[in-house]
């Protein structure tokens, strides 16, 4: 399956039939993502099948600048860090349409978002990519990719930039 990822264009992309199985994530894509982009609150990138000229959205992720409180950074990572918030890129939402689930679209979206974090980090310091999982099932997806749960916050996880830089699929994308 060939997936193409491009910035959400509200007047072009068709999101009506999108269904990832989680109503909050469906509604965000259909009703809020475009507004949030205009407000400067998040940017949404959508996946389409076969070409960027296909308007039918089958997956998406959204990103924002963020930070992680010092007390939420697991102790094994925070030992040498200053005691103020660490800069982060947030993947606020990430979802694959049910018809595509199990065909590596989730992974494609995640790797694309992590690759974006690497590129952004060349201009703006990013200590880690942060995710807020919508539930325990979503949390297991991120754990599968090495994300580390926050200290004292059940559904938030982080992946340090130093780890992201060692992921083969990321380095391959950049070469
Ligand atoms: C979670 C989600 C993004 C996964 O997407 P997907 O396209 O079905 O997953 P992929 O086919 O890319 O799976 C890649 C790998 O992740 C694993 N995986 C997928 N979902 C998983 C889950 N919930 N828990 C643990 N592992 C998971 C797959 O088994 C596969 O493993 P492998 O590398 O050993 O083969 C998708 O199921 C989804 O959109 N769910 C609803 C929304 C949601 O929960 N989003 C999460 C962020 S809030």
Short mmCIF file of C-alpha atoms and ligand atoms in Angstrom, two decimals:
data_model
loop_
_atom_site.label_atom_id
_atom_site.label_comp_id
_atom_site.label_asym_id
_atom_site.label_seq_id
_atom_site.Cartn_x
_atom_site.Cartn_y
_atom_site.Cartn_z
CA UNK A 1 0.00 0.00 0.00
CA UNK A 2 1.45 3.42 -0.96
CA UNK A 3 0.55 6.27 1.37
CA UNK A 4 1.24 9.93 0.59
CA UNK A 5 1.34 12.53 3.34
CA UNK A 6 0.68 16.23 2.81
CA UNK A 7 -0.56 19.23 4.83
CA UNK A 8 -4.34 19.28 5.35
CA UNK A 9 -6.05 21.50 2.81
CA UNK A 10 -9.60 22.01 4.11
CA UNK A 11 -11.00 22.99 0.73
CA UNK A 12 -9.48 19.96 -1.04
CA UNK A 13 -9.33 16.99 1.32
CA UNK A 14 -12.43 14.88 1.84
CA UNK A 15 -12.77 13.78 5.47
CA UNK A 16 -16.47 12.94 5.64
CA UNK A 17 -16.11 9.16 5.54
CA UNK A 18 -13.03 9.05 7.79
CA UNK A 19 -13.51 6.63 10.69
CA UNK A 20 -10.66 5.44 12.89
CA UNK A 21 -13.04 3.95 15.47
CA UNK A 22 -12.55 6.79 17.97
CA UNK A 23 -15.25 9.50 17.61
CA UNK A 24 -13.12 12.22 19.25
CA UNK A 25 -10.35 11.70 16.71
CA UNK A 26 -12.83 11.57 13.80
CA UNK A 27 -14.46 14.82 14.93
CA UNK A 28 -11.14 16.55 15.38
CA UNK A 29 -10.18 15.88 11.77
CA UNK A 30 -13.59 16.82 10.38
CA UNK A 31 -14.46 19.87 12.50
CA UNK A 32 -11.45 21.30 14.34
CA UNK A 33 -8.17 20.59 12.54
CA UNK A 34 -8.69 23.29 9.90
CA UNK A 35 -9.59 25.90 12.53
CA UNK A 36 -6.66 24.96 14.74
CA UNK A 37 -4.29 25.42 11.79
CA UNK A 38 -5.65 28.92 11.17
CA UNK A 39 -5.31 29.76 14.89
CA UNK A 40 -1.70 28.58 14.92
CA UNK A 41 -2.54 25.89 17.51
CA UNK A 42 -1.65 22.80 15.50
CA UNK A 43 -0.77 21.62 12.04
CA UNK A 44 -2.43 18.56 10.57
CA UNK A 45 -0.92 16.31 7.94
CA UNK A 46 -3.11 13.83 6.11
CA UNK A 47 -2.41 10.54 4.36
CA UNK A 48 -4.00 9.62 1.05
CA UNK A 49 -3.71 6.50 -1.05
CA UNK A 50 -1.59 6.31 -4.21
CA UNK A 51 -1.10 10.05 -4.76
CA UNK A 52 -1.23 13.47 -3.10
CA UNK A 53 -3.89 14.34 -5.73
CA UNK A 54 -6.32 11.86 -4.17
CA UNK A 55 -8.63 13.93 -1.90
CA UNK A 56 -9.82 10.96 0.22
CA UNK A 57 -8.14 11.07 3.65
CA UNK A 58 -7.22 7.69 5.18
CA UNK A 59 -5.08 8.87 8.09
CA UNK A 60 -3.68 11.91 9.82
CA UNK A 61 -1.48 13.31 12.54
CA UNK A 62 -1.26 16.74 14.09
CA UNK A 63 1.70 18.51 15.63
CA UNK A 64 2.30 21.49 17.92
CA UNK A 65 5.15 23.07 19.84
CA UNK A 66 5.01 21.91 23.44
CA UNK A 67 7.01 21.34 26.60
CA UNK A 68 7.41 18.69 29.29
CA UNK A 69 7.45 19.66 32.97
CA UNK A 70 10.66 18.61 34.69
CA UNK A 71 8.72 16.55 37.24
CA UNK A 72 7.09 14.52 34.43
CA UNK A 73 10.40 13.42 32.91
CA UNK A 74 11.28 9.90 34.11
CA UNK A 75 14.17 10.01 36.57
CA UNK A 76 16.56 7.95 34.46
CA UNK A 77 16.33 10.66 31.78
CA UNK A 78 16.18 13.75 33.98
CA UNK A 79 19.35 13.27 36.08
CA UNK A 80 21.48 15.71 34.09
CA UNK A 81 18.71 18.04 32.97
CA UNK A 82 18.02 21.56 34.25
CA UNK A 83 14.95 21.76 36.50
CA UNK A 84 12.75 23.68 34.08
CA UNK A 85 10.41 22.53 31.29
CA UNK A 86 12.02 20.66 28.42
CA UNK A 87 11.18 21.73 24.85
CA UNK A 88 9.12 19.19 22.95
CA UNK A 89 7.16 18.57 19.79
CA UNK A 90 3.68 17.24 20.53
CA UNK A 91 1.99 14.68 18.30
CA UNK A 92 -1.44 15.63 19.60
CA UNK A 93 -3.38 13.16 17.49
CA UNK A 94 -2.61 10.34 15.11
CA UNK A 95 -5.13 7.99 13.51
CA UNK A 96 -5.62 5.54 10.66
CA UNK A 97 -8.96 4.82 9.01
CA UNK A 98 -10.38 1.42 10.07
CA UNK A 99 -10.23 0.16 6.47
CA UNK A 100 -6.45 0.69 6.52
CA UNK A 101 -5.62 -0.45 10.03
CA UNK A 102 -3.05 -3.23 10.20
CA UNK A 103 -1.43 -2.15 6.92
CA UNK A 104 1.35 -0.04 8.45
CA UNK A 105 -0.39 3.30 8.00
CA UNK A 106 -0.06 4.07 11.73
CA UNK A 107 3.66 3.37 11.50
CA UNK A 108 4.00 5.45 8.32
CA UNK A 109 2.32 8.40 10.04
CA UNK A 110 4.41 8.06 13.18
CA UNK A 111 7.72 7.81 11.31
CA UNK A 112 6.73 10.79 9.18
CA UNK A 113 5.97 12.84 12.30
CA UNK A 114 9.25 11.80 13.97
CA UNK A 115 11.15 12.67 10.81
CA UNK A 116 9.48 16.08 10.91
CA UNK A 117 10.65 16.52 14.51
CA UNK A 118 14.22 15.78 13.41
CA UNK A 119 14.00 18.43 10.70
CA UNK A 120 12.43 21.01 13.05
CA UNK A 121 15.11 20.28 15.65
CA UNK A 122 17.81 21.59 13.32
CA UNK A 123 16.29 25.07 13.77
CA UNK A 124 14.52 24.89 17.16
CA UNK A 125 15.71 22.80 20.08
CA UNK A 126 13.58 19.74 20.81
CA UNK A 127 14.43 17.49 23.73
CA UNK A 128 11.73 14.91 22.96
CA UNK A 129 8.59 14.12 21.03
CA UNK A 130 5.60 13.94 23.34
CA UNK A 131 2.33 12.09 22.73
CA UNK A 132 -0.97 12.17 24.61
CA UNK A 133 -2.50 8.76 24.01
CA UNK A 134 -6.28 8.77 23.84
CA UNK A 135 -6.58 5.50 25.83
CA UNK A 136 -4.64 2.41 26.97
CA UNK A 137 -4.86 0.78 23.52
CA UNK A 138 -3.31 3.84 21.89
CA UNK A 139 -0.68 3.90 24.64
CA UNK A 140 0.35 0.33 23.72
CA UNK A 141 0.92 1.47 20.11
CA UNK A 142 3.39 4.12 21.29
CA UNK A 143 5.06 1.74 23.75
CA UNK A 144 5.60 -0.61 20.78
CA UNK A 145 7.77 2.14 19.23
CA UNK A 146 9.84 2.72 22.37
CA UNK A 147 7.99 5.70 23.84
CA UNK A 148 8.55 6.10 27.59
CA UNK A 149 5.61 6.87 29.92
CA UNK A 150 5.76 10.17 31.81
CA UNK A 151 6.42 10.16 35.51
CA UNK A 152 3.01 10.54 37.25
CA UNK A 153 0.92 10.93 34.10
CA UNK A 154 -0.70 7.75 32.76
CA UNK A 155 -1.40 8.51 29.11
CA UNK A 156 1.44 10.84 28.18
CA UNK A 157 4.67 9.44 26.76
CA UNK A 158 7.90 10.77 25.33
CA UNK A 159 10.62 9.68 22.95
CA UNK A 160 13.93 11.53 23.42
CA UNK A 161 15.42 13.11 20.31
CA UNK A 162 18.64 11.20 20.99
CA UNK A 163 16.63 7.96 20.52
CA UNK A 164 14.74 9.23 17.48
CA UNK A 165 18.05 9.94 15.76
CA UNK A 166 19.00 6.26 16.08
CA UNK A 167 15.85 4.92 14.35
CA UNK A 168 16.89 3.43 11.00
CA UNK A 169 13.72 4.42 9.16
CA UNK A 170 14.26 8.04 10.22
CA UNK A 171 17.90 8.22 9.19
CA UNK A 172 17.02 6.49 5.90
CA UNK A 173 14.39 9.15 5.19
CA UNK A 174 16.95 11.88 5.65
CA UNK A 175 19.64 10.37 3.46
C1 LIG B 1 -3.23 2.95 16.71
C2 LIG B 1 -3.27 3.03 15.17
C3 LIG B 1 -2.78 4.41 14.74
C4 LIG B 1 -2.35 1.94 14.60
O1 LIG B 1 -2.36 2.06 13.20
P1 LIG B 1 -2.27 0.77 12.25
O2 LIG B 1 -2.14 1.27 10.86
O3 LIG B 1 -3.41 -0.14 12.54
O4 LIG B 1 -0.94 0.07 12.76
P2 LIG B 1 0.27 -0.47 11.87
O5 LIG B 1 -0.26 -1.42 10.84
O6 LIG B 1 1.06 0.66 11.36
O7 LIG B 1 1.10 -1.28 12.97
C5 LIG B 1 2.48 -1.18 13.08
C6 LIG B 1 2.94 -2.00 14.27
O8 LIG B 1 2.29 -1.49 15.46
C7 LIG B 1 1.58 -2.54 16.12
N1 LIG B 1 0.35 -1.98 16.68
C8 LIG B 1 -0.67 -1.37 16.03
N2 LIG B 1 -1.61 -0.95 16.92
C9 LIG B 1 -1.15 -1.31 18.14
C10 LIG B 1 -1.66 -1.18 19.45
N3 LIG B 1 -2.82 -0.54 19.72
N4 LIG B 1 -0.92 -1.66 20.47
C11 LIG B 1 0.28 -2.28 20.26
N5 LIG B 1 0.83 -2.44 19.03
C12 LIG B 1 0.11 -1.96 17.99
C13 LIG B 1 1.27 -3.54 15.01
O9 LIG B 1 1.04 -4.84 15.55
C14 LIG B 1 2.54 -3.47 14.18
O10 LIG B 1 3.54 -4.23 14.87
P3 LIG B 1 4.85 -4.90 14.15
O11 LIG B 1 5.81 -3.76 13.90
O12 LIG B 1 5.36 -5.84 15.19
O13 LIG B 1 4.36 -5.55 12.90
C15 LIG B 1 -4.70 2.76 14.63
O14 LIG B 1 -5.15 1.51 15.10
C16 LIG B 1 -5.71 3.81 15.01
O15 LIG B 1 -5.85 4.82 14.31
N6 LIG B 1 -6.45 3.60 16.10
C17 LIG B 1 -7.49 4.52 16.50
C18 LIG B 1 -6.92 5.86 16.93
C19 LIG B 1 -5.85 5.78 17.98
O16 LIG B 1 -5.97 5.04 18.94
N7 LIG B 1 -4.76 6.56 17.80
C20 LIG B 1 -3.61 6.54 18.67
C21 LIG B 1 -3.09 7.87 18.99
S1 LIG B 1 -4.14 8.88 20.02
#
